[in-house]
Amino acid sequence: MGAAPTWPSTDEPVRGPGRGHPWRRAAAVVAALLLVVVSAVVGCRIAGSDGITPVPQLLAFLPWLLAPGAVALLLAAYGRWRTGMAWALAALAVTGWYTQPYGAETTRPHGQVLAQLRVLTSNTEFGWATDDLIATVRREKPDIVFVEECAFVCADALEQRVPKADYPYRDVVREDGSAGSAILSRFPLRPAPVIPSEMAMPGAVAVIAGKDVRLQLAHPMPPLPGQEAKWRRELGRVRDFAAGAEQQGQAVILAGDFNATQDHALFRSVLDAGALHDSARLTGHSRTYSWPADRTTPLRTQIDHVLVSGRDFKATASRFLTVRGTDHRALRVDLTLYGE
């Protein structure tokens, strides 16, 4: 009798995406494509670069890259692509590492306690959320209010419906659409240089318990596809402001819609250049979303921030608030100011 026929082993692993059953090859190819995208974005995060479209947009949602990374792992396993499985595991590990909060867990202010104050920042989306913003201000009673996208309707409503007795000191830039901005304060304000930008970024110096505190509203252009240069330029000016304030030893509150997250190198450079701290991070809300707030998509991120100088402030509480009529949630932060 002849020798028994030898059948190929079904346990032999496929060595690459080009071998095996067609469905397994297809799974390996799709896994490779997903891993290329995830690795490109995570690679920019490692390198401290915001890259070009679509990298800046994807960096805003970096934790969500865990989803395509996990899908790639499953597809690589189904395709018996060992290299792909190792690649996917590495990509997942690095992405998971970078989902950790950025920056110190606490500040180390100097001196004695001078004042307790509350700050609110809100993007009203062309002024559409003005009514609910005013209701929020009345309910939350912040001491300082930063308003982005305060169009004419917003500026007029603040003038007519927010009592001067409550906020006697104001810096309002009357522009239409998204260009208008406002700072309302219970504390005396002195003029300060603005940051040049397409959407107004006014600044002022508040006198709080006898201490000068530099207030600066942030609202750089977003990183729209093909327009990243504007975003880099304006967020770079915010970074330059922070660096200058640090050199001068100023107490700083820098608040607004930054159109950037902790996963953008430019935003991290703002923190590092001015020795600033993100209040949401300090109070345990570093990954709490602020945008988009008017959609059901799970892809949400935090682009609204209140940054403070670590040697002057301690953040004691923060809360993201729903404001009807806008795609942003407002951010309320309670601060303690220290000084000599």
Coordinates of C-alpha atoms in Angstrom, one line a residue:
M1 CA 0.0 0.0 0.0
G2 CA 1.2 3.5 -0.7
A3 CA 1.9 6.1 1.9
A4 CA -1.0 7.9 3.4
P5 CA -1.6 11.4 1.9
T6 CA -0.2 14.3 3.8
W7 CA -2.7 17.1 4.4
P8 CA -1.6 20.7 5.1
S9 CA -1.9 21.6 8.7
T10 CA -4.7 24.0 9.5
D11 CA -2.7 25.3 12.5
E12 CA 0.2 26.7 10.4
P13 CA 0.2 30.4 10.9
V14 CA 0.0 32.8 8.0
R15 CA 3.3 34.7 7.9
G16 CA 2.1 37.9 6.4
P17 CA -0.9 39.6 4.9
G18 CA -0.4 38.1 1.5
R19 CA -0.9 34.5 2.4
G20 CA -3.7 32.2 3.5
H21 CA -7.5 32.2 2.9
P22 CA -8.8 35.3 1.0
W23 CA -10.8 36.4 4.0
R24 CA -7.8 36.1 6.2
R25 CA -5.7 38.1 3.7
A26 CA -8.3 40.8 3.6
A27 CA -8.5 41.0 7.4
A28 CA -4.7 41.4 7.6
V29 CA -4.7 44.1 4.9
V30 CA -7.4 46.1 6.7
A31 CA -5.5 45.7 10.0
A32 CA -2.4 47.0 8.3
L33 CA -4.3 50.1 7.0
L34 CA -5.8 50.8 10.4
L35 CA -2.4 50.4 12.1
V36 CA -0.7 52.8 9.6
V37 CA -3.2 55.5 10.5
V38 CA -3.0 54.9 14.3
S39 CA 0.8 54.7 14.2
A40 CA 1.1 58.0 12.2
V41 CA -1.0 59.9 14.7
V42 CA 0.6 58.3 17.8
G43 CA 4.0 58.8 16.2
C44 CA 3.4 62.5 15.9
R45 CA 2.3 62.5 19.6
I46 CA 5.6 60.8 20.5
A47 CA 7.6 63.3 18.4
G48 CA 5.9 66.3 19.9
S49 CA 4.6 67.4 16.5
D50 CA 1.0 68.2 15.4
G51 CA 1.7 67.2 11.8
I52 CA -0.6 68.1 8.9
T53 CA -4.2 67.2 8.1
P54 CA -5.6 64.9 9.2
V55 CA -3.2 64.5 12.1
P56 CA -4.1 67.7 14.1
Q57 CA -7.8 66.7 13.8
L58 CA -7.2 63.1 14.9
L59 CA -4.9 64.2 17.7
A60 CA -7.9 66.0 19.3
F61 CA -9.6 62.6 19.7
L62 CA -6.4 60.6 20.6
P63 CA -8.0 58.3 23.2
W64 CA -10.5 57.1 20.6
L65 CA -7.6 55.7 18.6
L66 CA -7.8 52.8 21.0
A67 CA -10.9 51.6 19.1
P68 CA -9.3 51.2 15.6
G69 CA -6.2 49.8 17.4
A70 CA -8.3 47.1 19.0
V71 CA -10.1 46.3 15.8
A72 CA -6.7 46.0 14.1
L73 CA -5.6 43.6 16.8
L74 CA -8.7 41.4 16.2
L75 CA -8.3 41.5 12.5
A76 CA -4.6 40.6 12.7
A77 CA -5.4 37.7 15.0
Y78 CA -8.1 36.5 12.6
G79 CA -5.7 36.8 9.7
R80 CA -3.0 35.0 11.7
W81 CA -0.6 37.9 11.1
R82 CA 1.8 37.7 14.0
T83 CA 3.7 40.8 13.1
G84 CA 0.4 42.7 12.9
M85 CA -0.7 41.5 16.3
A86 CA 2.6 42.6 17.8
W87 CA 2.3 46.0 16.0
A88 CA -1.3 46.4 17.3
L89 CA -0.4 45.6 20.9
A90 CA 2.5 48.1 20.7
A91 CA 0.2 50.8 19.2
L92 CA -2.5 50.1 21.9
A93 CA 0.1 50.3 24.7
V94 CA 1.6 53.6 23.5
T95 CA -1.9 55.2 22.9
G96 CA -3.0 54.1 26.3
W97 CA 0.1 55.6 27.9
Y98 CA -0.7 59.0 26.2
T99 CA -4.3 59.0 27.5
Q100 CA -2.9 59.9 30.9
P101 CA -3.4 63.5 32.1
Y102 CA -0.6 65.9 31.1
G103 CA 1.1 68.1 33.7
A104 CA 1.5 68.1 37.5
E105 CA -1.3 67.0 39.7
T106 CA -1.1 70.1 41.9
T107 CA 0.3 73.6 42.1
R108 CA 2.6 75.1 44.7
P109 CA 1.4 78.7 45.2
H110 CA 3.5 81.0 47.5
G111 CA 2.4 83.2 50.3
Q112 CA -0.9 83.6 52.2
V113 CA -4.4 83.3 50.9
L114 CA -5.6 86.6 49.4
A115 CA -9.0 85.7 47.8
Q116 CA -11.3 83.0 46.7
L117 CA -12.8 83.5 43.2
R118 CA -14.8 81.8 40.6
V119 CA -14.1 81.9 36.8
L120 CA -16.4 81.0 34.0
T121 CA -15.6 80.6 30.3
S122 CA -18.2 80.0 27.6
N123 CA -18.3 79.9 23.8
T124 CA -21.8 81.1 22.8
E125 CA -21.5 80.0 19.1
F126 CA -22.2 83.2 17.3
G127 CA -24.2 84.5 20.3
W128 CA -26.9 81.8 19.9
A129 CA -26.5 80.7 23.5
T130 CA -26.6 84.2 25.0
D131 CA -29.9 83.7 26.9
D132 CA -28.7 80.6 28.6
L133 CA -25.3 82.1 29.3
I134 CA -26.9 84.9 31.1
A135 CA -29.0 82.5 33.1
T136 CA -25.8 80.5 33.9
V137 CA -24.0 83.6 35.1
R138 CA -26.9 84.5 37.4
R139 CA -27.0 81.0 38.8
E140 CA -23.3 80.3 39.1
K141 CA -22.3 83.9 40.2
P142 CA -18.7 83.8 38.8
D143 CA -16.4 86.7 39.6
I144 CA -14.8 86.8 36.2
V145 CA -16.5 85.7 32.9
F146 CA -14.8 85.0 29.6
V147 CA -17.1 84.9 26.6
E148 CA -16.0 83.7 23.1
E149 CA -18.0 84.2 19.9
C150 CA -19.9 87.0 21.5
A151 CA -21.6 88.5 18.4
F152 CA -23.5 91.8 18.4
V153 CA -26.6 90.1 19.8
C154 CA -24.5 88.8 22.7
A155 CA -22.7 92.1 23.4
D156 CA -26.0 93.9 23.4
A157 CA -27.6 91.4 25.8
L158 CA -24.7 91.6 28.2
E159 CA -24.9 95.4 28.2
Q160 CA -28.7 95.4 28.7
R161 CA -29.4 92.4 30.9
V162 CA -26.3 91.8 33.1
P163 CA -26.4 94.5 35.8
K164 CA -23.4 96.8 36.0
A165 CA -23.8 96.5 39.8
D166 CA -22.8 92.9 39.4
Y167 CA -20.1 93.3 36.8
P168 CA -19.0 96.9 36.8
Y169 CA -15.7 96.3 34.9
R170 CA -15.9 95.0 31.3
D171 CA -13.8 94.6 28.2
V172 CA -16.1 93.9 25.3
V173 CA -14.9 93.6 21.7
R174 CA -18.0 94.3 19.5
E175 CA -17.6 92.1 16.4
D176 CA -20.1 90.0 14.5
G177 CA -20.2 86.3 14.2
S178 CA -17.4 84.4 15.9
A179 CA -15.1 87.4 16.1
G180 CA -16.6 89.1 19.2
S181 CA -15.4 88.4 22.7
A182 CA -16.0 89.8 26.2
I183 CA -14.5 89.8 29.7
L184 CA -16.7 90.7 32.6
S185 CA -15.3 91.2 36.1
R186 CA -16.3 92.1 39.6
F187 CA -12.7 93.4 40.1
P188 CA -11.2 96.6 38.7
L189 CA -9.7 96.2 35.3
R190 CA -6.8 98.0 33.6
P191 CA -6.2 97.8 29.8
A192 CA -3.6 95.2 28.6
P193 CA -2.4 94.3 25.1
V194 CA -4.6 92.1 23.0
I195 CA -3.2 89.0 21.2
P196 CA -3.6 89.6 17.4
S197 CA -6.1 87.2 15.9
E198 CA -9.0 86.8 13.6
M199 CA -11.3 86.1 16.5
A200 CA -10.8 88.7 19.2
M201 CA -8.5 87.7 22.1
P202 CA -8.7 90.7 24.6
G203 CA -6.7 91.0 27.7
A204 CA -6.8 93.0 31.0
V205 CA -5.2 93.3 34.4
A206 CA -7.5 92.7 37.3
V207 CA -6.8 94.0 40.8
I208 CA -7.8 91.2 43.2
A209 CA -7.2 91.8 46.9
G210 CA -4.5 94.3 46.0
K211 CA -2.7 91.9 43.6
D212 CA -2.4 92.4 39.9
V213 CA -3.7 89.4 37.9
R214 CA -3.2 89.2 34.2
L215 CA -6.4 88.1 32.5
Q216 CA -6.2 86.8 28.9
L217 CA -9.0 85.4 26.7
A218 CA -7.9 82.7 24.3
H219 CA -9.7 81.9 21.0
P220 CA -7.3 81.0 18.2
M221 CA -8.5 79.7 14.9
P222 CA -9.3 76.0 14.8
P223 CA -7.1 73.6 12.8
L224 CA -9.4 73.3 9.8
P225 CA -8.1 71.2 7.0
G226 CA -5.8 73.2 4.8
Q227 CA -5.8 76.1 7.3
E228 CA -3.5 74.7 10.0
A229 CA -1.1 77.6 9.5
K230 CA -3.6 80.0 11.0
W231 CA -4.1 77.7 14.0
R232 CA -0.3 77.3 14.5
R233 CA 0.3 81.1 14.2
E234 CA -2.4 82.2 16.6
L235 CA -1.9 79.4 19.2
G236 CA 1.8 80.2 18.9
R237 CA 1.0 83.8 19.9
V238 CA -0.9 82.5 22.9
R239 CA 2.3 80.5 23.8
D240 CA 4.4 83.7 23.4
F241 CA 2.0 85.6 25.7
A242 CA 2.4 82.8 28.3
A243 CA 6.2 82.9 28.0
G244 CA 6.2 86.7 28.4
A245 CA 4.0 86.6 31.5
E246 CA 6.2 83.9 33.0
Q247 CA 9.3 86.0 32.4
Q248 CA 7.6 89.0 34.1
G249 CA 6.5 86.9 37.0
Q250 CA 2.8 87.8 36.5
A251 CA -0.1 86.0 38.0
V252 CA -2.1 84.7 35.1
I253 CA -5.6 83.4 34.2
L254 CA -5.7 82.4 30.6
A255 CA -9.1 81.1 29.7
G256 CA -11.3 80.4 26.7
D257 CA -11.8 78.1 23.7
F258 CA -8.2 77.0 22.7
N259 CA -9.3 74.8 19.8
A260 CA -6.7 72.4 21.1
T261 CA -6.3 69.5 23.6
Q262 CA -3.6 68.2 25.8
D263 CA -2.6 65.9 22.9
H264 CA -1.6 68.8 20.7
A265 CA 2.0 69.8 21.0
L266 CA 1.1 73.5 20.6
F267 CA -1.2 73.4 23.6
R268 CA 1.3 71.7 25.8
S269 CA 3.9 74.3 24.7
V270 CA 1.5 77.0 26.1
L271 CA 1.4 75.2 29.4
D272 CA 5.1 74.7 29.6
A273 CA 6.2 78.2 28.3
G274 CA 4.2 80.0 31.0
A275 CA 4.5 77.5 33.8
L276 CA 0.7 77.3 33.6
H277 CA -1.6 74.5 34.8
D278 CA -4.9 73.3 33.4
S279 CA -7.6 73.7 36.1
A280 CA -9.5 70.7 34.8
R281 CA -6.4 68.6 35.2
L282 CA -5.8 69.9 38.7
T283 CA -9.4 69.0 39.8
G284 CA -9.6 65.5 38.2
H285 CA -11.4 66.4 34.9
S286 CA -8.6 66.3 32.3
R287 CA -10.5 64.1 29.9
T288 CA -14.0 65.6 30.5
Y289 CA -15.4 66.7 27.2
S290 CA -16.4 70.3 26.3
W291 CA -17.0 70.0 22.6
P292 CA -19.1 69.1 20.7
A293 CA -21.9 69.4 23.2
D294 CA -24.8 69.6 20.9
R295 CA -24.4 66.3 19.1
T296 CA -24.8 62.6 20.0
T297 CA -21.4 61.6 18.6
P298 CA -19.2 59.7 21.1
L299 CA -16.2 61.6 19.5
R300 CA -16.0 64.4 22.0
T301 CA -13.0 66.2 23.5
Q302 CA -11.9 69.0 25.8
I303 CA -10.8 72.2 24.0
D304 CA -12.1 74.7 26.5
H305 CA -9.7 75.5 29.3
V306 CA -8.9 77.7 32.3
L307 CA -5.1 77.9 32.8
V308 CA -3.5 79.5 35.8
S309 CA 0.0 80.3 37.0
G310 CA 1.0 77.6 39.5
R311 CA 2.9 79.9 41.9
D312 CA -0.2 82.1 42.4
F313 CA -3.3 79.9 42.2
K314 CA -4.7 76.7 43.5
A315 CA -7.7 75.2 41.7
T316 CA -10.2 73.8 44.2
A317 CA -13.1 72.7 41.9
S318 CA -14.2 72.6 38.3
R319 CA -17.4 71.7 36.5
F320 CA -18.4 71.6 32.8
L321 CA -21.9 73.1 32.4
T322 CA -24.4 72.6 29.6
V323 CA -25.4 75.9 28.0
R324 CA -28.2 75.5 25.5
G325 CA -27.7 77.0 22.0
T326 CA -24.0 76.3 21.7
D327 CA -21.8 73.4 20.7
H328 CA -19.5 74.0 23.7
R329 CA -20.0 73.3 27.3
A330 CA -19.1 76.2 29.7
L331 CA -16.3 75.6 32.2
R332 CA -16.6 76.9 35.8
V333 CA -13.6 76.9 38.0
D334 CA -13.1 77.8 41.6
L335 CA -9.7 79.3 42.5
T336 CA -7.7 80.4 45.5
L337 CA -5.3 83.3 45.0
Y338 CA -2.1 83.4 47.0
G339 CA 0.4 86.2 47.5
E340 CA 2.6 88.0 49.9

